[in-house]
Coordinates of N, CA and C in Angstrom, one line a residue:
M364 N -8.8 -29.4 33.5 CA -8.7 -28.5 32.3 C -10.1 -28.2 31.8
V365 N -10.4 -26.9 31.6 CA -11.7 -26.5 31.1 C -11.7 -26.4 29.6
L366 N -12.5 -27.1 28.9 CA -12.6 -27.1 27.4 C -13.7 -26.1 27.0
L367 N -13.4 -25.3 26.0 CA -14.3 -24.3 25.5 C -14.7 -24.6 24.1
P368 N -16.0 -24.3 23.7 CA -16.4 -24.5 22.3 C -15.6 -23.5 21.4
V369 N -15.5 -23.9 20.1 CA -14.8 -23.1 19.2 C -15.4 -21.7 19.1
F370 N -16.7 -21.5 19.1 CA -17.3 -20.2 18.9 C -16.9 -19.3 20.1
V371 N -16.7 -19.8 21.3 CA -16.2 -19.0 22.4 C -14.8 -18.5 22.1
V372 N -14.0 -19.3 21.5 CA -12.6 -18.9 21.2 C -12.6 -17.8 20.2
L373 N -13.5 -18.0 19.1 CA -13.6 -17.0 18.1 C -14.0 -15.6 18.7
S374 N -15.0 -15.7 19.6 CA -15.5 -14.5 20.3 C -14.4 -13.8 21.0
V375 N -13.6 -14.5 21.7 CA -12.5 -14.0 22.5 C -11.5 -13.3 21.6
F376 N -11.1 -13.9 20.5 CA -10.1 -13.4 19.6 C -10.7 -12.1 19.0
L377 N -11.9 -12.1 18.5 CA -12.5 -11.0 17.8 C -12.6 -9.8 18.8
A378 N -12.8 -10.1 20.1 CA -13.0 -9.0 21.1 C -11.7 -8.4 21.5
T379 N -10.6 -9.2 21.4 CA -9.3 -8.7 21.9 C -8.2 -8.4 20.9
T380 N -8.5 -8.7 19.6 CA -7.5 -8.5 18.6 C -8.1 -7.7 17.4
A381 N -7.2 -7.0 16.7 CA -7.7 -6.3 15.5 C -7.8 -7.1 14.3
V382 N -8.7 -8.1 14.3 CA -8.8 -9.0 13.1 C -10.2 -9.0 12.6
H383 N -10.3 -9.5 11.4 CA -11.6 -9.5 10.7 C -11.8 -10.9 10.1
P384 N -12.9 -11.5 10.2 CA -13.1 -12.9 9.7 C -12.8 -13.0 8.2
S385 N -12.9 -11.9 7.4 CA -12.7 -12.0 6.0 C -11.3 -12.2 5.6
G386 N -10.4 -12.0 6.5 CA -9.0 -12.2 6.2 C -8.2 -11.0 6.2
Q387 N -8.8 -9.8 6.4 CA -8.1 -8.5 6.5 C -8.4 -7.9 7.9
G388 N -7.4 -7.2 8.4 CA -7.6 -6.5 9.6 C -8.6 -5.4 9.4
F389 N -9.5 -5.2 10.4 CA -10.5 -4.1 10.2 C -10.0 -2.8 10.6
E390 N -8.8 -2.6 11.2 CA -8.2 -1.3 11.6 C -7.9 -0.6 10.3
R391 N -8.3 0.7 10.2 CA -8.1 1.4 8.9 C -7.1 2.5 9.0
A392 N -6.4 2.7 7.9 CA -5.4 3.8 7.7 C -6.0 4.7 6.7
L393 N -5.5 6.0 6.7 CA -5.8 6.9 5.7 C -4.6 7.0 4.7
K394 N -4.9 6.9 3.5 CA -3.8 7.0 2.4 C -4.0 8.3 1.7
F395 N -3.0 9.1 1.6 CA -3.0 10.4 1.0 C -2.4 10.4 -0.4
G396 N -3.1 11.0 -1.3 CA -2.6 11.0 -2.7 C -1.3 11.8 -2.8
A397 N -0.5 11.5 -3.8 CA 0.7 12.2 -4.0 C 0.5 13.4 -4.8
N398 N -0.1 14.4 -4.2 CA -0.4 15.7 -4.8 C -0.7 16.7 -3.8
N399 N -0.8 18.0 -4.1 CA -1.1 19.1 -3.2 C -2.6 19.3 -2.9
E400 N -3.4 18.4 -3.4 CA -4.9 18.6 -3.2 C -5.4 17.6 -2.2
S401 N -4.6 16.7 -1.7 CA -5.1 15.6 -0.8 C -4.8 15.9 0.6
Y402 N -5.8 16.1 1.5 CA -5.6 16.4 2.9 C -6.9 16.3 3.6
V403 N -6.7 16.3 5.0 CA -7.8 16.5 5.9 C -7.6 17.7 6.7
L404 N -8.5 18.6 6.8 CA -8.4 19.9 7.5 C -9.4 20.0 8.6
M405 N -8.8 20.3 9.8 CA -9.7 20.5 11.0 C -9.4 21.8 11.7
M406 N -10.4 22.6 12.0 CA -10.2 23.8 12.7 C -10.3 23.4 14.2
S407 N -9.1 23.2 14.8 CA -9.0 22.5 16.1 C -8.8 23.4 17.3
D408 N -9.6 23.2 18.3 CA -9.4 23.9 19.6 C -8.5 23.0 20.5
L409 N -7.2 23.4 20.6 CA -6.2 22.7 21.4 C -5.9 23.4 22.7
S410 N -6.9 24.2 23.2 CA -6.7 25.0 24.4 C -6.4 24.1 25.6
A411 N -6.9 22.8 25.6 CA -6.7 21.9 26.7 C -5.2 21.4 26.7
A412 N -4.5 21.7 25.6 CA -3.1 21.3 25.5 C -2.1 22.5 25.5
R413 N -2.6 23.6 26.0 CA -1.7 24.8 26.0 C -0.4 24.6 26.8
E414 N -0.5 23.7 27.9 CA 0.7 23.6 28.7 C 1.3 22.2 28.6
E415 N 0.6 21.2 28.0 CA 1.2 19.9 27.8 C 0.5 19.3 26.6
I416 N 1.3 18.6 25.8 CA 0.7 18.0 24.6 C 1.6 16.8 24.2
T417 N 0.9 15.8 23.6 CA 1.6 14.6 23.0 C 0.8 14.3 21.7
V418 N 1.6 14.2 20.6 CA 1.0 13.8 19.3 C 1.7 12.5 18.9
C419 N 0.8 11.5 18.6 CA 1.3 10.2 18.2 C 0.6 9.7 17.0
S420 N 1.3 8.9 16.1 CA 0.7 8.3 15.0 C 1.6 7.2 14.4
W421 N 1.0 6.2 13.8 CA 1.7 5.3 12.9 C 1.8 6.0 11.6
V422 N 3.0 6.0 11.0 CA 3.3 6.7 9.8 C 4.0 5.8 8.8
R423 N 3.5 5.8 7.5 CA 4.1 5.1 6.5 C 4.5 6.0 5.3
R424 N 5.8 6.2 5.2 CA 6.3 7.0 4.1 C 6.3 6.1 2.8
M425 N 5.8 6.7 1.7 CA 5.6 5.9 0.5 C 6.4 6.4 -0.7
S426 N 7.1 7.5 -0.5 CA 7.9 8.0 -1.6 C 9.1 8.8 -1.1
N427 N 9.9 9.3 -1.9 CA 11.1 10.1 -1.6 C 11.1 11.3 -2.5
H428 N 9.9 11.9 -2.8 CA 9.8 12.9 -3.8 C 10.5 14.2 -3.5
R429 N 10.8 14.5 -2.2 CA 11.5 15.7 -1.8 C 12.9 15.4 -1.5
G430 N 13.3 14.2 -1.3 CA 14.7 13.9 -1.0 C 15.0 14.2 0.5
S431 N 14.0 14.6 1.3 CA 14.2 14.9 2.7 C 12.9 14.6 3.4
W432 N 12.7 15.1 4.6 CA 11.5 14.8 5.3 C 10.3 15.4 4.7
Q433 N 9.2 14.8 4.9 CA 7.9 15.2 4.3 C 6.9 15.4 5.5
Y434 N 6.3 16.5 5.6 CA 5.4 16.8 6.7 C 4.0 16.2 6.5
W435 N 3.6 15.4 7.5 CA 2.2 14.8 7.4 C 1.3 15.6 8.3
L436 N 1.8 16.5 9.2 CA 0.9 17.3 10.1 C 1.5 18.7 10.1
S437 N 0.6 19.7 9.9 CA 0.9 21.1 10.1 C -0.2 21.8 10.8
Y438 N 0.1 22.5 11.8 CA -0.8 23.2 12.7 C -0.5 24.7 12.7
V439 N -1.4 25.5 12.2 CA -1.1 27.0 12.0 C -2.1 27.8 12.9
T440 N -1.6 28.8 13.6 CA -2.5 29.7 14.3 C -2.4 31.1 13.7
R441 N -3.3 32.0 14.2 CA -3.2 33.3 13.7 C -1.9 34.0 14.0
N442 N -1.3 33.5 15.1 CA 0.0 34.2 15.5 C 1.2 33.5 15.0
N443 N 1.1 32.3 14.5 CA 2.4 31.6 14.1 C 2.0 30.5 13.0
A444 N 2.8 30.6 11.9 CA 2.6 29.7 10.8 C 3.3 28.3 11.1
Y445 N 4.2 28.3 12.1 CA 5.0 27.1 12.4 C 4.7 26.7 13.8
E446 N 3.5 26.8 14.3 CA 3.2 26.4 15.7 C 3.5 25.0 16.0
M447 N 3.1 24.1 15.0 CA 3.4 22.7 15.2 C 3.4 22.0 13.9
C448 N 4.5 21.3 13.5 CA 4.6 20.5 12.3 C 5.4 19.2 12.6
L449 N 5.0 18.1 12.0 CA 5.6 16.9 12.3 C 5.8 16.1 11.0
S450 N 7.0 15.6 10.8 CA 7.4 15.0 9.5 C 7.4 13.4 9.6
D451 N 7.5 12.8 8.5 CA 7.4 11.3 8.4 C 8.7 10.7 8.9
D452 N 9.7 11.4 9.2 CA 10.9 10.8 9.8 C 11.2 11.4 11.2
G453 N 10.2 12.1 11.8 CA 10.2 12.6 13.2 C 10.8 13.9 13.4
Q454 N 11.0 14.8 12.4 CA 11.4 16.1 12.6 C 10.2 16.9 13.2
F455 N 10.4 17.7 14.2 CA 9.3 18.3 14.9 C 9.5 19.8 15.1
Y456 N 8.7 20.6 14.3 CA 8.6 22.0 14.5 C 7.6 22.3 15.6
F457 N 8.0 23.0 16.7 CA 7.1 23.3 17.8 C 7.4 24.7 18.3
L458 N 6.4 25.5 18.4 CA 6.5 26.9 18.8 C 7.6 27.6 18.0
Q459 N 7.6 27.3 16.7 CA 8.5 27.9 15.7 C 9.9 27.6 15.9
D460 N 10.2 26.4 16.5 CA 11.6 25.9 16.7 C 11.6 24.5 16.3
L461 N 12.7 24.1 15.7 CA 12.8 22.7 15.1 C 13.6 21.8 16.0
T462 N 13.1 20.6 16.4 CA 13.8 19.6 17.0 C 14.0 18.5 16.0
R463 N 15.3 18.2 15.8 CA 15.7 17.2 14.8 C 15.9 15.8 15.3
N464 N 15.4 14.9 14.5 CA 15.6 13.5 14.8 C 16.9 13.1 14.0
N465 N 17.9 12.8 14.7 CA 19.2 12.4 14.1 C 19.5 10.9 14.1
A466 N 18.4 10.2 14.5 CA 18.6 8.7 14.5 C 18.8 8.2 13.1
P467 N 19.6 7.1 12.9 CA 19.8 6.5 11.6 C 18.6 5.7 11.1
N468 N 18.5 5.5 9.8 CA 17.5 4.7 9.2 C 16.1 5.1 9.5
R469 N 15.9 6.4 9.5 CA 14.6 6.9 9.8 C 13.7 7.2 8.6
S470 N 14.3 7.3 7.4 CA 13.6 7.7 6.2 C 13.4 6.5 5.3
T471 N 12.8 5.5 5.8 CA 12.5 4.3 5.1 C 11.3 4.4 4.2
I472 N 11.2 3.7 3.1 CA 10.1 3.7 2.2 C 9.2 2.5 2.4
D473 N 7.9 2.7 2.4 CA 7.0 1.5 2.5 C 7.1 0.8 3.8
E474 N 7.6 1.4 4.9 CA 7.6 0.8 6.2 C 6.9 1.6 7.2
W475 N 6.2 0.9 8.1 CA 5.4 1.6 9.2 C 6.4 2.0 10.3
H476 N 6.3 3.2 10.8 CA 7.0 3.6 12.0 C 6.0 4.4 13.0
H477 N 6.3 4.2 14.2 CA 5.5 4.9 15.2 C 6.2 6.2 15.7
I478 N 5.6 7.3 15.5 CA 6.2 8.6 15.8 C 5.4 9.3 16.9
C479 N 6.0 9.7 18.0 CA 5.4 10.5 19.0 C 6.3 11.8 19.3
A480 N 5.6 12.9 19.4 CA 6.3 14.1 19.9 C 5.6 14.7 21.1
T481 N 6.3 15.0 22.1 CA 5.7 15.5 23.4 C 6.3 16.8 23.8
W482 N 5.6 17.6 24.6 CA 6.1 18.9 25.1 C 5.4 19.2 26.4
G483 N 6.1 19.8 27.4 CA 5.5 20.3 28.6 C 6.0 21.7 29.0
F484 N 5.1 22.5 29.4 CA 5.5 23.9 29.8 C 6.3 23.9 31.0
T485 N 6.1 23.0 32.0 CA 6.8 23.0 33.2 C 8.3 22.7 33.0
N486 N 8.6 21.8 32.1 CA 10.0 21.5 31.8 C 10.6 22.1 30.6
H487 N 9.7 22.9 29.8 CA 10.1 23.6 28.6 C 10.9 22.7 27.7
T488 N 10.4 21.5 27.4 CA 11.2 20.6 26.6 C 10.3 19.8 25.7
T489 N 10.8 19.6 24.5 CA 10.2 18.7 23.5 C 10.9 17.4 23.5
H490 N 10.2 16.3 23.3 CA 10.9 15.0 23.1 C 10.3 14.4 21.8
I491 N 11.1 13.7 21.1 CA 10.7 12.9 19.9 C 11.0 11.5 20.2
Y492 N 10.0 10.6 19.9 CA 10.1 9.2 20.1 C 9.9 8.5 18.7
F493 N 10.8 7.7 18.3 CA 10.7 7.0 17.0 C 10.7 5.5 17.3
D494 N 9.6 4.8 17.0 CA 9.4 3.4 17.3 C 9.7 3.1 18.8
G495 N 9.1 4.0 19.6 CA 9.2 3.8 21.1 C 10.5 4.2 21.7
E496 N 11.5 4.7 21.0 CA 12.7 5.1 21.6 C 12.9 6.6 21.5
L497 N 13.4 7.2 22.6 CA 13.7 8.6 22.6 C 14.9 8.9 21.6
V498 N 14.6 9.8 20.6 CA 15.7 10.1 19.7 C 16.1 11.5 19.7
A499 N 15.4 12.4 20.3 CA 15.8 13.8 20.4 C 15.0 14.5 21.5
S500 N 15.7 15.6 22.0 CA 15.0 16.5 23.0 C 15.6 17.9 22.8
K501 N 14.8 18.9 23.1 CA 15.2 20.2 22.9 C 14.4 21.2 23.9
S502 N 15.1 22.2 24.4 CA 14.5 23.2 25.3 C 13.7 24.2 24.4
T503 N 12.6 24.6 25.0 CA 11.7 25.6 24.3 C 11.7 26.9 25.1
W504 N 11.0 27.9 24.5 CA 10.8 29.2 25.2 C 10.3 29.0 26.6
S505 N 10.8 29.7 27.6 CA 10.4 29.5 29.0 C 9.1 30.1 29.3
N506 N 8.6 31.1 28.5 CA 7.4 31.8 28.8 C 6.3 31.6 27.7
R507 N 6.5 30.6 26.9 CA 5.7 30.4 25.7 C 4.8 29.1 25.9
K508 N 3.5 29.3 25.6 CA 2.5 28.2 25.6 C 2.0 28.0 24.2
L509 N 1.3 26.9 24.0 CA 0.8 26.6 22.7 C -0.4 27.5 22.4
F510 N -0.4 28.1 21.2 CA -1.5 28.9 20.8 C -2.7 28.1 20.3
S511 N -3.9 28.6 20.5 CA -5.1 27.9 20.0 C -6.2 29.0 19.9
P512 N -7.1 28.8 19.0 CA -7.3 27.7 18.1 C -6.4 27.8 16.9
G513 N -6.5 26.7 16.0 CA -5.6 26.7 14.8 C -6.2 25.8 13.8
S514 N -5.6 25.9 12.6 CA -6.0 25.0 11.5 C -5.0 23.8 11.5
L515 N -5.5 22.6 11.7 CA -4.7 21.4 11.7 C -4.9 20.6 10.4
M516 N -3.8 20.4 9.7 CA -4.0 19.8 8.4 C -3.1 18.5 8.4
L517 N -3.7 17.4 8.0 CA -3.0 16.1 7.8 C -2.8 15.9 6.3
G518 N -1.6 15.6 5.9 CA -1.3 15.3 4.5 C -0.6 16.4 3.7
Q519 N -0.5 17.6 4.3 CA 0.1 18.7 3.6 C 0.9 19.6 4.6
F520 N 1.8 20.4 4.1 CA 2.5 21.4 4.8 C 1.9 22.8 4.4
H521 N 1.1 23.4 5.3 CA 0.5 24.7 5.0 C 0.9 25.7 6.0
V522 N 0.9 27.0 5.7 CA 1.3 28.1 6.6 C 0.3 29.2 6.7
G523 N -0.9 29.0 6.1 CA -1.9 30.0 6.1 C -3.0 29.5 7.1
Y524 N -3.3 30.4 8.1 CA -4.4 30.0 9.0 C -5.7 29.8 8.3
G525 N -6.4 28.7 8.6 CA -7.6 28.3 7.9 C -7.4 27.3 6.8
G526 N -6.2 27.0 6.5 CA -5.9 26.0 5.5 C -5.3 26.5 4.2
G527 N -4.9 27.7 4.2 CA -4.3 28.3 3.0 C -2.8 28.2 2.9
K528 N -2.3 28.6 1.8 CA -0.8 28.6 1.5 C -0.2 27.2 1.7
I529 N -0.7 26.3 1.0 CA -0.1 24.9 1.0 C 1.2 25.0 0.1
E530 N 2.3 24.5 0.7 CA 3.5 24.6 0.0 C 3.6 23.6 -1.2
D531 N 3.9 24.1 -2.4 CA 3.9 23.3 -3.6 C 4.9 22.2 -3.5
G532 N 4.5 21.0 -3.8 CA 5.4 19.8 -3.8 C 5.7 19.3 -2.4
A533 N 5.2 19.9 -1.4 CA 5.5 19.4 0.0 C 4.5 18.5 0.6
Y534 N 3.8 17.8 -0.3 CA 2.7 16.8 0.1 C 3.4 15.6 0.8
F535 N 2.6 14.9 1.6 CA 3.0 13.7 2.3 C 2.9 12.5 1.4
G536 N 1.8 12.2 0.9 CA 1.6 11.1 0.0 C 1.9 9.7 0.6
G537 N 1.6 9.6 1.9 CA 1.8 8.3 2.5 C 0.5 7.9 3.3
E538 N 0.7 7.1 4.3 CA -0.4 6.6 5.1 C -0.3 6.9 6.5
L539 N -1.4 7.1 7.2 CA -1.4 7.4 8.7 C -2.4 6.4 9.3
H540 N -2.1 6.1 10.5 CA -3.0 5.2 11.3 C -2.9 5.5 12.8
D541 N -4.0 5.6 13.5 CA -4.1 5.8 14.9 C -3.4 7.1 15.3
F542 N -3.8 8.1 14.7 CA -3.3 9.5 15.0 C -4.1 10.0 16.2
N543 N -3.5 10.4 17.2 CA -4.2 11.0 18.4 C -3.4 12.1 19.0
I544 N -4.1 13.1 19.6 CA -3.5 14.1 20.4 C -3.9 14.1 21.8
Y545 N -3.0 14.1 22.7 CA -3.2 14.0 24.2 C -3.0 15.4 24.8
S546 N -3.7 15.6 25.9 CA -3.6 16.9 26.6 C -2.6 16.8 27.8
R547 N -1.7 15.9 27.7 CA -0.6 15.9 28.6 C 0.7 15.3 28.0
Q548 N 1.8 15.5 28.6 CA 3.1 15.0 28.0 C 3.3 13.6 28.5
L549 N 3.0 12.6 27.6 CA 3.2 11.2 28.0 C 4.7 11.0 28.3
T550 N 4.9 10.1 29.3 CA 6.3 9.7 29.6 C 6.9 8.8 28.6
G551 N 8.2 8.6 28.7 CA 8.8 7.6 27.8 C 8.3 6.2 27.9
L552 N 8.0 5.8 29.1 CA 7.4 4.5 29.3 C 6.0 4.3 28.7
E553 N 5.3 5.4 28.8 CA 3.9 5.4 28.3 C 4.0 5.3 26.7
V554 N 4.9 6.1 26.1 CA 5.0 6.0 24.7 C 5.5 4.6 24.2
K555 N 6.4 4.1 25.0 CA 6.8 2.7 24.6 C 5.7 1.7 24.8
E556 N 4.8 1.9 25.7 CA 3.6 1.0 25.9 C 2.7 1.1 24.7
V557 N 2.5 2.3 24.2 CA 1.6 2.5 23.0 C 2.3 1.8 21.8
F558 N 3.6 2.0 21.6 CA 4.3 1.4 20.5 C 4.3 -0.1 20.6
G559 N 4.5 -0.6 21.8 CA 4.6 -2.0 22.0 C 3.3 -2.8 21.7
Q560 N 2.2 -2.1 21.6 CA 0.9 -2.8 21.3 C 0.8 -3.1 19.8
N561 N 1.7 -2.4 19.0 CA 1.8 -2.6 17.5 C 0.5 -2.1 16.8
R562 N 0.6 -2.0 15.5 CA -0.4 -1.4 14.6 C -1.7 -2.2 14.7
C563 N -1.6 -3.5 14.9 CA -2.8 -4.3 14.8 C -3.6 -4.4 16.1
S564 N -3.2 -3.7 17.1 CA -3.9 -3.7 18.4 C -4.9 -2.5 18.4
R565 N -5.7 -2.5 19.5 CA -6.5 -1.3 19.6 C -5.8 -0.3 20.6
S566 N -4.7 0.1 20.2 CA -3.9 1.0 21.0 C -4.5 2.4 21.2
S567 N -5.5 2.7 20.3 CA -6.2 4.0 20.4 C -7.0 4.1 21.7
Q568 N -7.2 3.0 22.4 CA -7.9 3.0 23.6 C -7.0 3.4 24.8
T569 N -5.7 3.3 24.6 CA -4.8 3.6 25.7 C -4.8 5.1 26.0
F570 N -4.8 5.4 27.3 CA -4.8 6.8 27.8 C -6.0 7.6 27.2
G571 N -7.1 6.9 27.0 CA -8.2 7.6 26.3 C -8.7 8.8 27.0
D572 N -8.7 8.9 28.4 CA -9.2 10.0 29.1 C -8.4 11.3 28.8
D573 N -7.2 11.2 28.3 CA -6.3 12.3 28.0 C -6.4 12.8 26.6
K574 N -7.2 12.2 25.8 CA -7.2 12.5 24.4 C -8.2 13.7 24.1
I575 N -7.6 14.6 23.3 CA -8.5 15.8 22.9 C -8.8 15.7 21.4
L576 N -8.1 14.8 20.7 CA -8.4 14.5 19.3 C -8.1 13.1 19.0
R577 N -9.2 12.3 18.6 CA -9.1 10.9 18.5 C -9.1 10.4 17.1
W578 N -8.5 9.3 16.8 CA -8.4 8.8 15.5 C -9.8 8.5 14.9
E579 N -10.6 7.9 15.8 CA -12.0 7.6 15.3 C -12.8 8.8 14.8
D580 N -12.4 9.9 15.4 CA -13.1 11.2 15.0 C -12.5 11.7 13.7
V581 N -11.2 11.6 13.6 CA -10.5 12.0 12.4 C -11.0 11.3 11.2
L582 N -11.3 10.0 11.3 CA -11.9 9.2 10.2 C -13.2 9.7 9.7
K583 N -13.9 10.5 10.6 CA -15.2 11.1 10.2 C -15.1 12.4 9.5
E584 N -13.9 13.0 9.5 CA -13.8 14.4 9.0 C -13.8 14.4 7.5
E585 N -14.2 15.5 6.9 CA -14.2 15.7 5.5 C -12.8 15.5 4.9
R586 N -12.8 14.8 3.8 CA -11.5 14.6 3.1 C -11.5 15.4 1.8
H587 N -10.3 15.9 1.5 CA -10.1 16.7 0.2 C -9.2 15.9 -0.7
G588 N -9.5 16.0 -2.0 CA -8.6 15.3 -3.0 C -8.7 13.8 -2.9
D589 N -7.5 13.2 -3.0 CA -7.4 11.7 -3.1 C -7.0 11.2 -1.7
V590 N -7.9 11.2 -0.8 CA -7.7 10.6 0.6 C -8.6 9.4 0.7
T591 N -8.1 8.3 0.9 CA -8.9 7.1 1.0 C -8.6 6.2 2.2
E592 N -9.6 5.4 2.7 CA -9.4 4.5 3.7 C -8.9 3.2 3.2
V593 N -7.8 2.6 3.8 CA -7.3 1.3 3.4 C -7.2 0.5 4.7
L594 N -7.4 -0.8 4.5 CA -7.3 -1.8 5.6 C -5.9 -2.1 5.9
L595 N -5.5 -2.2 7.2 CA -4.2 -2.6 7.5 C -4.0 -4.1 7.2
D596 N -2.7 -4.5 7.0 CA -2.4 -5.9 6.7 C -2.3 -6.7 8.0
C597 N -3.4 -6.7 8.8 CA -3.4 -7.4 10.0 C -3.9 -8.8 9.8
P598 N -3.5 -9.8 10.6 CA -3.9 -11.2 10.4 C -5.4 -11.4 10.7
S599 N -6.0 -12.3 10.0 CA -7.4 -12.6 10.2 C -7.5 -13.6 11.4
I600 N -8.8 -13.8 11.8 CA -9.0 -14.8 12.9 C -8.6 -16.2 12.4
W601 N -8.7 -16.5 11.1 CA -8.4 -17.8 10.7 C -6.8 -18.0 10.6
D602 N -6.1 -16.9 10.3 CA -4.7 -16.9 10.3 C -4.2 -17.3 11.7
I603 N -4.8 -16.7 12.7 CA -4.4 -16.9 14.1 C -4.8 -18.3 14.6
L604 N -6.0 -18.7 14.3 CA -6.4 -20.1 14.7 C -5.6 -21.2 14.1
Y605 N -5.1 -21.0 12.9 CA -4.3 -22.0 12.3 C -2.8 -21.9 12.3
T606 N -2.4 -21.0 13.3 CA -0.9 -21.0 13.5 C -0.5 -22.2 14.2
E607 N 0.8 -22.5 14.1 CA 1.4 -23.7 14.8 C 1.1 -23.7 16.3
K608 N 0.9 -22.5 16.8 CA 0.7 -22.3 18.3 C -0.5 -23.1 18.8
I609 N -1.6 -23.1 18.0 CA -2.8 -23.8 18.5 C -3.3 -24.9 17.6
Y610 N -2.8 -25.0 16.4 CA -3.3 -26.1 15.5 C -3.1 -27.4 16.1
K611 N -4.2 -28.2 16.1 CA -4.2 -29.6 16.6 C -4.0 -29.6 18.1
R612 N -4.2 -28.5 18.8 CA -4.1 -28.5 20.2 C -5.5 -28.4 20.8
V613 N -5.6 -28.8 22.1 CA -6.9 -28.7 22.8 C -7.1 -27.2 23.1
I614 N -8.3 -26.7 22.8 CA -8.6 -25.3 23.1 C -9.0 -25.2 24.5
S615 N -8.2 -24.7 25.3 CA -8.5 -24.6 26.8 C -8.4 -23.1 27.2
R616 N -8.9 -22.9 28.4 CA -8.9 -21.5 28.9 C -7.5 -21.0 29.1
D617 N -6.5 -21.9 29.5 CA -5.1 -21.6 29.6 C -4.5 -21.1 28.3
L618 N -4.9 -21.8 27.2 CA -4.4 -21.5 25.9 C -4.9 -20.1 25.5
I619 N -6.1 -19.8 25.7 CA -6.6 -18.5 25.4 C -5.9 -17.4 26.1
E620 N -5.6 -17.6 27.4 CA -4.8 -16.6 28.2 C -3.4 -16.5 27.6
D621 N -2.8 -17.6 27.2 CA -1.5 -17.5 26.6 C -1.5 -16.6 25.3
L622 N -2.5 -16.8 24.5 CA -2.6 -16.1 23.2 C -2.9 -14.6 23.4
N623 N -3.5 -14.2 24.5 CA -3.8 -12.8 24.8 C -2.7 -12.2 25.5

């Protein structure tokens, strides 16, 4: 059995898990204020996704102010005010057509859920995945592709190209983490893989070559109103080291492999 110094173990954990020595996870979420002034606006070129697209994010609904779904993403082009919209319970407007998530227990408060919406021109079909499970599919126009460029807004439902015409009272007011857009239609197994890595992993590295909008770039965008960064409630390195799984055990190479 090969024994390793404690500092080596710490290095391995810090390199492979989303933890921070201070006791908080260093992975960050964006928290949007409960008002119509809080949003992130990006003038996005999604031309690489004209024939295939996947949108994924961890979403935390924190209120029920509308009594129904609340949109956290809206994408508007010059040609269409409803080109792409995605709600906190997985309702998906795409190419001006709505795909409904009819799964039960989808509108929970203060709980994180992983939401993915995919579409492909070759199969003319949208799919919605909620916590890794396929919950809805719908056929789309056979000759229609995604329009680009457009104004992509996080935190509000807007219908005016360039960021205008924000619908009064339709704010999101929750939290988002690891929001990414891919230039291809991920399969159900791939979506399940991303979900299975959980919020505290570095899942944003998965399928990185296919990303056209990355979470790390979203965090650098200008924020309007009350949009703040918050740390995720991920375990610290000390929480992990003092779990029953390794406390008072010999730190060996085999143990490190088991924990990873």
